[in-house]
XYZ file of C-alpha atoms in Angstrom:
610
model
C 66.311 52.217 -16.855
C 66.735 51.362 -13.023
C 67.164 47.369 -12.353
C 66.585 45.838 -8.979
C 66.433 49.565 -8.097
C 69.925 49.885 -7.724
C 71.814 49.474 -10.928
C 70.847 52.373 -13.710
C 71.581 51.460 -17.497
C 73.504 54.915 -19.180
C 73.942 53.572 -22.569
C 74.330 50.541 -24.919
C 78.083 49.694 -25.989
C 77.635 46.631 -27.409
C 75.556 44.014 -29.182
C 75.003 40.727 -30.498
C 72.555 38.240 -31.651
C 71.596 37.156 -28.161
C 73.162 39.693 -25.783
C 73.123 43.617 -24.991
C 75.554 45.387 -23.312
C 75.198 48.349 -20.939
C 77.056 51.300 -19.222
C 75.795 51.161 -16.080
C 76.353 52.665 -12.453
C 75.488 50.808 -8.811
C 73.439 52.776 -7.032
C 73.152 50.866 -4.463
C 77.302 52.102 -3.402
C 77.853 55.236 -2.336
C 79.503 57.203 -4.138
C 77.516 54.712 -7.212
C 80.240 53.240 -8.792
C 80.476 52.158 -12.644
C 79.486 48.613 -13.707
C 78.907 46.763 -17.055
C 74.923 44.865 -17.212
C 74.704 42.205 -19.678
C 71.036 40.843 -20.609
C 70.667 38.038 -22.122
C 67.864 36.864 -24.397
C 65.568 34.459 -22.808
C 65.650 32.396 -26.019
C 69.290 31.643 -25.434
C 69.390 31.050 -21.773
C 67.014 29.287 -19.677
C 67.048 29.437 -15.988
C 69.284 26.298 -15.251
C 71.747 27.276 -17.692
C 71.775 31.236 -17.005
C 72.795 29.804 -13.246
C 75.047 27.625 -14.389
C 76.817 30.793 -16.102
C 76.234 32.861 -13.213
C 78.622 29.803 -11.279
C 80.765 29.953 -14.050
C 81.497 34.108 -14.150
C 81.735 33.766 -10.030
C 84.825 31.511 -10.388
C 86.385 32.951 -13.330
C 86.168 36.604 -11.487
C 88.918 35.780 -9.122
C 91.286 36.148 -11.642
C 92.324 40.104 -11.851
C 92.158 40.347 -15.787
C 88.731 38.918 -15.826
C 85.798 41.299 -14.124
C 84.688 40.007 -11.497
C 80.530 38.869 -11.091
C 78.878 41.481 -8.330
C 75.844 40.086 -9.537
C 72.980 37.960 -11.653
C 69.439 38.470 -11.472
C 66.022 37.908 -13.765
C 63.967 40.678 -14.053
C 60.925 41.037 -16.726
C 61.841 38.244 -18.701
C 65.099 38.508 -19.214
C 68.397 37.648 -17.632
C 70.698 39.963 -16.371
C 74.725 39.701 -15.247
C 76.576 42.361 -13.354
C 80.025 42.758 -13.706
C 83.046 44.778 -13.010
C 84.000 48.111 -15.060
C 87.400 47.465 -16.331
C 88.752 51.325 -17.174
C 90.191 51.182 -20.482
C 90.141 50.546 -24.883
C 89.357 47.461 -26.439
C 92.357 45.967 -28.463
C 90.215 46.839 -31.665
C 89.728 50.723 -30.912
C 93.399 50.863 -30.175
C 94.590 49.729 -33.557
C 91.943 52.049 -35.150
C 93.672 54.919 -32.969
C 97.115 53.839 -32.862
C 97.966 51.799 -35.666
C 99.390 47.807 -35.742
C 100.633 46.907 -33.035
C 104.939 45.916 -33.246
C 106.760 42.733 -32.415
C 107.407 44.234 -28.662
C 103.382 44.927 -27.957
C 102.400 41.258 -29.126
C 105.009 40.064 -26.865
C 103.415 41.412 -23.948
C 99.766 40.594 -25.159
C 100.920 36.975 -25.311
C 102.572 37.380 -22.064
C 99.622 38.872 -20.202
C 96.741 36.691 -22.174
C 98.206 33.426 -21.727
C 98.327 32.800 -18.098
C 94.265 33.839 -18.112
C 93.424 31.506 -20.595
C 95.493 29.021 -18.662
C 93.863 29.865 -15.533
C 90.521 29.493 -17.565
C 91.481 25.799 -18.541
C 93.300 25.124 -15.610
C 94.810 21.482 -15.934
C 96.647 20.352 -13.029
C 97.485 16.534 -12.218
C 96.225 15.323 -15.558
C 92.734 16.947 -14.095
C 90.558 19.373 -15.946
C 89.419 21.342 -13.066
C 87.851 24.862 -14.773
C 87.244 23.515 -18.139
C 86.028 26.565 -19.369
C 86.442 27.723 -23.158
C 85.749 31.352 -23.913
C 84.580 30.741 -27.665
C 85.056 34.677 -29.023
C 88.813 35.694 -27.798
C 88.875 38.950 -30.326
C 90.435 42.305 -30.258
C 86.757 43.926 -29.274
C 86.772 41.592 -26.005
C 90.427 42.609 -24.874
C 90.758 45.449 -22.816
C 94.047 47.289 -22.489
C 93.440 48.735 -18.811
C 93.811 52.311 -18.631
C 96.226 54.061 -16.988
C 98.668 51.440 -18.910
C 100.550 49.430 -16.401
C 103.229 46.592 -16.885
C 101.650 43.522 -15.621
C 97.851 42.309 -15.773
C 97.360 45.284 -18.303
C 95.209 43.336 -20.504
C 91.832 42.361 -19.185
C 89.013 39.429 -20.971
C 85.852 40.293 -21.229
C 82.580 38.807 -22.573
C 81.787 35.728 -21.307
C 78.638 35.189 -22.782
C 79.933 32.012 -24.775
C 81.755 30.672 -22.515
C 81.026 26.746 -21.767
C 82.419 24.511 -19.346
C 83.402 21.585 -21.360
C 81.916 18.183 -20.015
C 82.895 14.374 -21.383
C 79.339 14.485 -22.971
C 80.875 17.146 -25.543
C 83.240 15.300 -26.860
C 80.403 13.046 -28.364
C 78.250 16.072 -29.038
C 78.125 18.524 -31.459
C 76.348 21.945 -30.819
C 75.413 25.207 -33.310
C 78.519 27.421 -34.435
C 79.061 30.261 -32.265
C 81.724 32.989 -31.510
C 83.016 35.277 -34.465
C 83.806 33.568 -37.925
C 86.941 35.805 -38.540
C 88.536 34.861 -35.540
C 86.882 31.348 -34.846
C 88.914 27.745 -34.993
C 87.609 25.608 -37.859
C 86.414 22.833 -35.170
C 84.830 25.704 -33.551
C 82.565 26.813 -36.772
C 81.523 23.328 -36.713
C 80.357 23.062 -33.271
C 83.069 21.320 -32.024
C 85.251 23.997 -30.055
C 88.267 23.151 -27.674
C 90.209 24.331 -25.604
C 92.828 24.742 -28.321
C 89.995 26.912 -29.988
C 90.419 29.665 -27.991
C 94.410 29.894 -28.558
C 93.574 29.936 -32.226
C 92.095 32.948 -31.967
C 94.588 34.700 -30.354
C 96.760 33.327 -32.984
C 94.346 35.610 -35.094
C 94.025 37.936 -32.658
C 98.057 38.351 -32.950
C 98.481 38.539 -36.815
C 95.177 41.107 -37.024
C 96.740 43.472 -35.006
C 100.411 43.260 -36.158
C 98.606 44.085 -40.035
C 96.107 45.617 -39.479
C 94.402 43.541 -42.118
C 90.924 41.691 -41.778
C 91.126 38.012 -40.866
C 89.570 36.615 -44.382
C 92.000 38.779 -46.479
C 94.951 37.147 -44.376
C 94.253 33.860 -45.408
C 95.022 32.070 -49.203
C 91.964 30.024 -49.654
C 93.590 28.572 -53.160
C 96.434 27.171 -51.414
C 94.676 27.045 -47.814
C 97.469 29.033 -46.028
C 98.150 31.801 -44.123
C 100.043 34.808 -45.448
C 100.232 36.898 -42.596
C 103.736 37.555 -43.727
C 103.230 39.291 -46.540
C 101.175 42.046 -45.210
C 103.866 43.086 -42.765
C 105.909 46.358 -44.140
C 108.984 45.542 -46.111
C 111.212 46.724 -43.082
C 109.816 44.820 -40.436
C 109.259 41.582 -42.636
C 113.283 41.598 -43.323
C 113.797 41.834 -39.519
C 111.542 39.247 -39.008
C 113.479 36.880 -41.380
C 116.466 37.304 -39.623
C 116.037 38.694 -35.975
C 116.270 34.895 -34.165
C 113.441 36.707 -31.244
C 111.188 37.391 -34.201
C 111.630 34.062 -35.707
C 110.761 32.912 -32.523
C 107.489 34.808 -32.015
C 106.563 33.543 -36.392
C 106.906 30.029 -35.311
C 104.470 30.544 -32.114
C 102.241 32.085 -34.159
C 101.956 29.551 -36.772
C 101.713 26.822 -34.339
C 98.703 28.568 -32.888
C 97.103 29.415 -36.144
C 97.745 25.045 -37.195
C 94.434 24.759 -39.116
C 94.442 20.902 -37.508
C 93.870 20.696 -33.856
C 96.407 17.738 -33.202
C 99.280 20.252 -34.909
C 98.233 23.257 -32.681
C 99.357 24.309 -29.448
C 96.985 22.089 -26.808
C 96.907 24.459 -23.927
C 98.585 27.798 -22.657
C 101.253 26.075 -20.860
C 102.679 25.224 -23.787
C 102.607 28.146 -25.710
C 104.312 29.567 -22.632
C 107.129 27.273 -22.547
C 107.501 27.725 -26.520
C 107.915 31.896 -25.149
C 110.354 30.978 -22.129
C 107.693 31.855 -19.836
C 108.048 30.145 -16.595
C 104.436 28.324 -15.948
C 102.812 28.562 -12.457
C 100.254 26.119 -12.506
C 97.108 26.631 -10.667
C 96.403 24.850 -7.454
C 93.123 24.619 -5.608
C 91.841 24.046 -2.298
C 91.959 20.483 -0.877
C 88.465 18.908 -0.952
C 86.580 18.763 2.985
C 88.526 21.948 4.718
C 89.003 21.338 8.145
C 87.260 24.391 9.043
C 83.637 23.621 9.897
C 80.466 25.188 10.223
C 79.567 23.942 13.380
C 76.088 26.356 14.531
C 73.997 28.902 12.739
C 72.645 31.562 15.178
C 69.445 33.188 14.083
C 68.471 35.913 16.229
C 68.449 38.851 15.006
C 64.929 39.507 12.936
C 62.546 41.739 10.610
C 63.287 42.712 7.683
C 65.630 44.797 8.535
C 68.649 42.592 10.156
C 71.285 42.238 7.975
C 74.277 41.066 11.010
C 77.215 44.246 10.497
C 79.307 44.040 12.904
C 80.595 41.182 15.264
C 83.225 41.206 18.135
C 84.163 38.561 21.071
C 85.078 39.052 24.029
C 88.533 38.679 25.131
C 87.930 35.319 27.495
C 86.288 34.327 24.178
C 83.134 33.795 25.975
C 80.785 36.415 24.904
C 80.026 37.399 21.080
C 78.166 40.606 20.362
C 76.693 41.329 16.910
C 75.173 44.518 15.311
C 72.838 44.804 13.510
C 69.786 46.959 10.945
C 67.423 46.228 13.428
C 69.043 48.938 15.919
C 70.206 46.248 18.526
C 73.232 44.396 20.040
C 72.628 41.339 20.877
C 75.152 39.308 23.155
C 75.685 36.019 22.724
C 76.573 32.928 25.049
C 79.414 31.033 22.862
C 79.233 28.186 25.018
C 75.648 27.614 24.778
C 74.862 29.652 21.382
C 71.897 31.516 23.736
C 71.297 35.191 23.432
C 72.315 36.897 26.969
C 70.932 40.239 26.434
C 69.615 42.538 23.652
C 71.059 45.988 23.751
C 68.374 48.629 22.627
C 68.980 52.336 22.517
C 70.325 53.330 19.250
C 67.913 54.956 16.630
C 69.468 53.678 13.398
C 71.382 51.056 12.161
C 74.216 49.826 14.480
C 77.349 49.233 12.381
C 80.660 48.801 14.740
C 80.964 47.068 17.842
C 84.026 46.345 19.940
C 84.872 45.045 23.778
C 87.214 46.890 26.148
C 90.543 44.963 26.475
C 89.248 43.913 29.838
C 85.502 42.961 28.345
C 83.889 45.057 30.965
C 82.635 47.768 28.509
C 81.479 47.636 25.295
C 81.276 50.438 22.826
C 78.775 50.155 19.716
C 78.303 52.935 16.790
C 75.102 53.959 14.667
C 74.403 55.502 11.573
C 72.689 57.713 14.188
C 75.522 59.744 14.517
C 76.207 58.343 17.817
C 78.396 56.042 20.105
C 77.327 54.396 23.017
C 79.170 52.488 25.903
C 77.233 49.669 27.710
C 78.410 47.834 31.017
C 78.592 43.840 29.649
C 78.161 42.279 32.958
C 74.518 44.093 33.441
C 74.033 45.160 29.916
C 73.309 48.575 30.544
C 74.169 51.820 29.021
C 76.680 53.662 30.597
C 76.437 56.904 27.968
C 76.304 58.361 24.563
C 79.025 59.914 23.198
C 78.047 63.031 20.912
C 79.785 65.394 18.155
C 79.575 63.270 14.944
C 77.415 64.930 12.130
C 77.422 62.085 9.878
C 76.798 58.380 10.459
C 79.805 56.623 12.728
C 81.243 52.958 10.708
C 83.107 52.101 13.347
C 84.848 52.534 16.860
C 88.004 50.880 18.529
C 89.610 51.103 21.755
C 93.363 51.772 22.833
C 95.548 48.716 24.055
C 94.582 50.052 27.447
C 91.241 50.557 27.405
C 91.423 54.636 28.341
C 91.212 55.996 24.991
C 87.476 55.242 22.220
C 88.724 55.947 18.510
C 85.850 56.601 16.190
C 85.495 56.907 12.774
C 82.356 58.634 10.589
C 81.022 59.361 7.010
C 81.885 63.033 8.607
C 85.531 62.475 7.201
C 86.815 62.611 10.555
C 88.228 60.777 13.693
C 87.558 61.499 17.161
C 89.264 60.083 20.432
C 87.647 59.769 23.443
C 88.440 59.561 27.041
C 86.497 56.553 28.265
C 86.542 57.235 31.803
C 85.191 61.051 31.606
C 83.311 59.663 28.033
C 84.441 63.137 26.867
C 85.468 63.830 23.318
C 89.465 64.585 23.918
C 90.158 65.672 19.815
C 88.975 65.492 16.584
C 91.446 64.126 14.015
C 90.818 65.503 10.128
C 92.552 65.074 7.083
C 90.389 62.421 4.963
C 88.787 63.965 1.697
C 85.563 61.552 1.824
C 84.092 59.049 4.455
C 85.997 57.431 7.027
C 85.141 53.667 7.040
C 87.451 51.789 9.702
C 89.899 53.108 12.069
C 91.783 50.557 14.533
C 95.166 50.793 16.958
C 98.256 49.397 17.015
C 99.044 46.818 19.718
C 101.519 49.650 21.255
C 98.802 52.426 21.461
C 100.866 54.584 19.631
C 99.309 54.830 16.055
C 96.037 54.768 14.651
C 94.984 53.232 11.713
C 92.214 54.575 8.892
C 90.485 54.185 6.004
C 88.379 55.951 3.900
C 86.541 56.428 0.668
C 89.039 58.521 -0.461
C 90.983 55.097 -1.100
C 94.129 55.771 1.037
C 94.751 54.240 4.559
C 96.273 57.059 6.876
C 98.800 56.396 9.757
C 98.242 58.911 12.727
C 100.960 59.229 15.536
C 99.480 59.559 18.848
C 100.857 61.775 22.152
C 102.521 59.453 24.144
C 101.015 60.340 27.029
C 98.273 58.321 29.320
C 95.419 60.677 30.754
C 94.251 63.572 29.033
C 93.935 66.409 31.251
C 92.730 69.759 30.337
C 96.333 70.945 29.353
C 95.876 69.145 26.427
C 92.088 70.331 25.351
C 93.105 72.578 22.999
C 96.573 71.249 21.818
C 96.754 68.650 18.558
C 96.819 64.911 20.481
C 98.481 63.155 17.126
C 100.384 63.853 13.722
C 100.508 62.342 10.513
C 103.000 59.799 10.184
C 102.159 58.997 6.653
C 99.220 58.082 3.729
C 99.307 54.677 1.780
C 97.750 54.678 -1.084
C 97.305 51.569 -3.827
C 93.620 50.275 -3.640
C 92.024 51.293 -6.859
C 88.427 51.729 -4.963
C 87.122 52.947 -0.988
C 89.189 51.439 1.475
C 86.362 49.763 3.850
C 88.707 47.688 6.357
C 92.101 48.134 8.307
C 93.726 45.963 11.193
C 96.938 45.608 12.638
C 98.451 42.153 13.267
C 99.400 41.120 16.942
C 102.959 42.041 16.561
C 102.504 45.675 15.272
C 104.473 44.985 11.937
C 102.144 44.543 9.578
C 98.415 46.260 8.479
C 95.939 44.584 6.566
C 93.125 46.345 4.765
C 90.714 45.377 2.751
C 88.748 47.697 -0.280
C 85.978 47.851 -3.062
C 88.615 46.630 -5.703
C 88.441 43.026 -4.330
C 91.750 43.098 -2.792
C 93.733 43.022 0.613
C 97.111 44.560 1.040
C 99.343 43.915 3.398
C 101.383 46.806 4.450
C 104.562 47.253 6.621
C 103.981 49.908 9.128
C 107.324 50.993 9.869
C 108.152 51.789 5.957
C 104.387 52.177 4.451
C 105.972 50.032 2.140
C 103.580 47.434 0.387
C 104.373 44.033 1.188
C 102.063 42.125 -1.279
C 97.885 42.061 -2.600
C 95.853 39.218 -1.886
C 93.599 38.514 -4.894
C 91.092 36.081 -4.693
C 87.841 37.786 -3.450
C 85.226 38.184 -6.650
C 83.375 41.417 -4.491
C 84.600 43.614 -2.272
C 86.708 43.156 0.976
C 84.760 44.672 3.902
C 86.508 42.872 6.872
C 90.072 41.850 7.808
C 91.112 40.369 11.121
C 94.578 38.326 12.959
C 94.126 35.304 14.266
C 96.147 35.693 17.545
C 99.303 34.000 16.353
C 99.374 36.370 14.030
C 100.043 34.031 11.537
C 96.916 33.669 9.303
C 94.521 36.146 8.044
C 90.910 36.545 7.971
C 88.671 38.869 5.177
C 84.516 38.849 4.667
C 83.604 39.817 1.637
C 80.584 40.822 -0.370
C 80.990 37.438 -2.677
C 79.557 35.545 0.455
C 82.988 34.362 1.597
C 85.389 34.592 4.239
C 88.892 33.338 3.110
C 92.221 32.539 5.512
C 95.484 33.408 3.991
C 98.799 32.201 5.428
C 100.490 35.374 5.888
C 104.689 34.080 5.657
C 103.846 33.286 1.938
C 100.735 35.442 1.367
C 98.924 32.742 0.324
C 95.092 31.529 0.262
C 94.646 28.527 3.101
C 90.948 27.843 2.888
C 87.126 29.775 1.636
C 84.569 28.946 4.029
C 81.463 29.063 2.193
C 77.892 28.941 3.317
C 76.152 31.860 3.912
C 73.702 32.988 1.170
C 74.360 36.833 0.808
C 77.045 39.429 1.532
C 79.665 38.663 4.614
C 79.411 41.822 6.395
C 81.793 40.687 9.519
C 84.218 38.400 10.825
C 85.513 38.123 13.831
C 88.347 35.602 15.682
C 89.032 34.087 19.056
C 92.573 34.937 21.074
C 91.422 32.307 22.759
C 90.000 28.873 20.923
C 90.466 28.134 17.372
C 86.777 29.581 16.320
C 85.439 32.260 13.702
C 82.398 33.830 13.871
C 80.615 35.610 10.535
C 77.687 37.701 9.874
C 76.012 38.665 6.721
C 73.288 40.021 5.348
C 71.566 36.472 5.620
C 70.551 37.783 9.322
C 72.502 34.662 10.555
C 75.827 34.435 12.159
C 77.923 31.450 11.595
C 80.495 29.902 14.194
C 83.497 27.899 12.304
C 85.910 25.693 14.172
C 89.230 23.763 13.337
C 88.004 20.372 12.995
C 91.398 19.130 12.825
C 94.859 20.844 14.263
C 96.704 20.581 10.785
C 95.241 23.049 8.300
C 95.569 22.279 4.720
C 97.167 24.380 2.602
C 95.975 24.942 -0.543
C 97.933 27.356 -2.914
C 96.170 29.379 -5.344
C 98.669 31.794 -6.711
C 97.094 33.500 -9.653
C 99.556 33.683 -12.546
C-alpha cells in the first residue's frame, strides 16, 4: 500500500484497539529510507484532536529518545502519523531473548527513561509547560537502540495515548486507557497523572528484573507487592544487604505507592532519590527578537519550491533558486525582483556570488553549472562534465577557483577565468550533497550520502596552468564520520576552526578542522538538517530544516538561541548577511522570508536536552 505516493506500508508490527502499526519506507528520499506509519481509527480521533496530536508528536520529537514526527496526513478516512525508525528490540523481546534483566541494566533503564519522561512533563518555575502524559510506558513501547550505546540507548515509542493534561482534567474524568498490567490505579479509572506514567515504569522495572507477569506480582489478599519474592535466592540476599540495591528496592517501591500522594510526583525526584544530577528544561523566551519583517512571493507554478538562496556580499542583492528552472535576483532594499535568470533545463538547486559579487554561479539537476554576469544578468557560460545532477557549487576565497559537487559522487574544480574544468576530485561512495571552502582556500569541505563529511587539501598554488592538467590538484586530509543518516549540509565558520554540517538524522555537528575531532551535536531539529550557515561574527549558527524551521544556536556553549517559525512546509535554504543583521529563508512554500534583529540584545533561551 503506497500513501501520499511516497510512503509504502511493508508489514504490520503492531496492533491495538484503535491503532495499526506499519513497517514502512519513504519513498519520497532517495535512497527511501525506513519509517514507522501509524493509522488511527477515525472513531477515536477526529480531525481537531488528530491535529492536536500531530502538535503534540512535533514537540515531543526533539527529544533524541523519542522519534521524531516527519509527518501527519488523512487519507481515505483514516488518520495517518509518520514517524522516525528507531533501529532496535523492544524491552519485551529482549527479556524473551535474553532473560531478566540484573540490578546494573535497571540502573541504566532508570537512568536513560527518566530524563524523557521529565522532558515529557517538563515543570520549570512552578509552570507546567509540556504537560504531556504518555498513558502505556511498557516493555513493548521501549526500544533498546541497536547497535547498543551508553547514553540515550533507550528510545519511547507509541504515543498514541498520549494527552496533554489541561486544568479542565482535573475536574474530569475520561474512559480507562493504556495497558491494565502496567497501568496506575487512578489511571484505570480515568484519572491518569503525571505520576501515572512513573508507575509504570515502576512495573516496567520489577517485570523485567522477574520475568514474571504484572498480576502474578501483586498479593491481592493483602494488597501488596511481592516483587521480592520472585527474585532468585542469590540475588534476593544481595539485595537485602548490598546498601546500592537497597537503594534501587526503596525507588522502586516508592514508584509502585498504590496512592498517588505516597508516589514519586515527577522524574526529578526519582532522579534525585538515584543521585542523578537534574537539568531542568528551559524554553525559549516568549516574542523573539527576530522578526519576520517581508514575505517575497515570486517565484510561481506549481513547480517552485525556493532551494537555494545566497546574498551578495554588499548585502544588497539576494538570489534564490528554484523548481521552476530560474534565478531570480532580488532588490533587498526594496524587496523587487531585478532580473530572472533563465537558461537551465531542470531544477536549479545551488547558487552562490563571487567574493566580489560580480559573478554568480548557479547548478541544475541538469547536470550543469552556469556563470552569469550580476550587473547585466547575463550568462557568461556553462560549465560541462557532470553525469549526474549538480547540489551545489562554491567558490574559492579568491574568486579564481568554482568547486562543484554532484549525485555523480564526485567534485570538480574549476578555473573561473578560462571556465575550464581544472580536476575531478573522487572518493565518495554515494551522492555528493554540499561541498564549501575554508576561509584560507586551502581545504574543501564535503558531504555526501554516504554519511561522512570529507576534508580535501588543496595545491597551494594560484593559477592553474597546463603543468598541472594531468597532475592530482588536492589530497585527502581526512573523513569524519558520526551522522547516523546522508550528510546534506557543510560550512566553515569565518575563522576556519570550526565546520558545521547538518544530516537526515536531525542533527548538526560541529567539528574542529584541525583535529576532525567532534566538538558537540546540536539536537533540536524534529526533520532533517538541510542548511547550515555563520553569521559573520562567527558567533551564532544558522540550520533550515525539513520541520519548517530555521533555529540560531550560540556556538561558545552550543546552545539553541531562538526557532523562527512561519513558513508552512520544508525550509530548503537559509542564508545570512556579512553585512546587516538579516536572514533570508526559502522553502517549499514558494516564498522567501527576510528576518531581522528587532532588538540588539538576543535572548537566550537554553534548551539543553537531558
Amino acid at each position: 500500500m503506497l500513501l501520499q505516493e511516497r510512503y509504502r506500508l511493508l508489514k504490520q508490527i503492531g496492533k491495538g484497539g484503535f491503532c495499526k502499526t506499519f513497517l514502512a519506507v519513504d519513498e519520497g528520499q532517495f535512497p527511501p529510507i525506513p519509517c514507522v506509519v501509524q493509522e488511527l481509527s477515525p472513531e477515536y480521533e477526529t480531525f481537531i484532536t488528530f491535529g492536536q496530536k500531530a502538535q503534540q508528536l512535533e514537540e515531543l520529537g526533539k527529544h533524541p529518545q523519542i522519534p521524531a514526527l516527519l509527518a501527519y496526513f488523512e487519507q481515505n478516512g483514516h488518520f495517518y502519523l509518520v514517524q522516525e525508525f528507531i533501529a532496535g528490540t523492544n524491552l519485551a523481546q529482549v527479556v524473551e531473548e535474553e532473560g531478566a534483566f540484573n540490578e546494573t541494566q535497571i540502573w541504566q533503564l532508570l537512568e536513560d527513561v527518566l530524563p524523557v519522561l521529565q522532558f515529557m512533563s517538563d515543570a520549570y518555575g512552578g509552570l507546567r509547560l509540556r504537560n504531556i502524559i504518555h498513558r502505556d510506558i511498557k516493555p513493548q513501547n521501549i526500544i533498546r537502540r541497536s547497535p547498543i550505546t551508553k547514553k540515550g540507548n533507550f528510545v519511547i515509542v507509541d504515543f498514541t495515548t498520549a494527552k496533554i493534561v489541561t486544568e479542565i482534567d482535573q475536574l474530569t474524568s475520561e474512559t480507562s486507557i493504556g495497558s491494565p498490567e502496567y497501568s496506575a490505579p487512578e489511571q484505570t479509572k480515568g484519572k491518569a497523572v503525571f505520576a501515572s506514567d512513573l508507575y509504570s515504569l515502576g512495573v516496567t522495572c520489577i517485570y523485567l528484573l522477574t520475568q514474571i507477569p504484572p498480576f502474578d506480582l501483586f498479593d491481592i489478599a493483602n494488597d501488596c507487592w511481592v516483587w521480592r519474592d520472585y527474585l532468585t535466592s542469590k540475588i534476593s540476599d544481595v539485595w537485602r544487604q548490598d546498601s546500592k540495591s537497597l537503594r534501587l528496592g526503596q525507588i522502586l517501591d516508592k514508584l509502585l505507592q498504590k496512592t498517588v500522594n505516597r508516589r514519586f510526583q515527577s522524574a526529578d525526584e526519582v532522579m534525585q532519590a538515584m543521585g542523578m544530577e537534574c537539568k531542568t528544561q528551559h524554553f525559549k523566551l516568549p516574542n523573539p527578537p527576530w522578526r519576520c519583517l517581508h514575505t517575497l512571493t515570486g517565484h510561481s507554478g506549481t513547480l517552485s519550491s525556493v532551494n537555494a538562496l545566497a546574498i551578495s556580499p554588499d548585502s544588497n542583492t539576494l538570489a534564490s533558486a528554484s523548481d521552476d528552472k530560474t534565478i531570480k535576483l532580488w532588490d533587498l532594499n526594496s524587496q523587487k525582483v531585478l532580473a530572472s535568470l533563465s537558461g537551465h533545463s531542470q531544477a536549479v538547486k545551488s547558487v552562490t556570488f563571487s567574493p566580489d559579487g560580480q559573478i554568480l554561479a548557479t547548478a541544475s539537476d541538469d547536470k550543469t553549472i552556469k556563470l552569469w554576469r550580476v550587473e547585466t544578468s547575463k550568462e557568461i557560460c556553462t560549465l560541462l562534465g557532470h553525469s549526474h545532477a549538480v547540489k551545489s557549487v562554491a567558490f574559492s576565497p579568491d574568486g579564481q577557483i568554482l568547486a562543484s559537487g554532484s549525485w555523480d559522487k564526485t567534485i570538480k574544480l574549476w578555473d573561473v577565468n578560462t571556465s575550464k574544468e581544472i580536476c575531478t576530485i573522487t572518493g565518495h561512495k554515494l551522492q555528493v550533497n554540499s561541498v564549501a571552502f575554508s576561509p584560507d582556500g586551502k581545504l574543501l569541505a564535503s558531504a555526501s550520502y554516504d554519511r561522512t563529511i570529507r576534508l580535501w587539501q588543496l595545491k597551494a598554488f594560484g593559477r592553474f596552468e597546463e603543468k598541472f592538467e594531468n597532475r592530482p590538484c588536492y589530497s585527502l586530509l581526512g573523513t569524519l564520520s558520526g551522522h547516523a543518516w546522508a550528510v546534506l549540509t557543510v560550512a566553515f565558520s569565518p575563522d576556519g576552526k570550526i565546520l558545521a554540517t547538518g544530516s537526515d538524522d536531525n542533527t548538526i555537528k560541529l567539528w574542529e578542522v584541525n583535529t576532525g575531532q567532534l566538538i558537540c551535536t546540536l539536537v533540536g531539529h524534529s526533520w532533517s538538517v538541510v542548511a547550515v550557515a555563520f553569521t559573520a561574527d562567527g558567533e551564532m549558527l544558522l540550520s533550515a530544516s525539513c520541520d519548517k524551521t530555521v533555529k540560531l544556536w550560540k556556538i561558545s556553549t552550543a546552545e539553541e538561541i531562538v526557532t523562527l517559525s512561519g513558513h508552512i512546509d520544508s525550509v530548503s535554504a537559509v542564508a545570512v548577511s556579512k553585512v546587516t543583521q538579516l536572514i533570508a529563508s526559502g522553502s517549499r512554500d514558494k516564498t522567501i522570508k527576510l528576518w531581522q534583529l528587532v532588538e540588539q540584545r538576543v535572548g537566550v533561551a537554553r534548551r539543553r536536552h537531558p
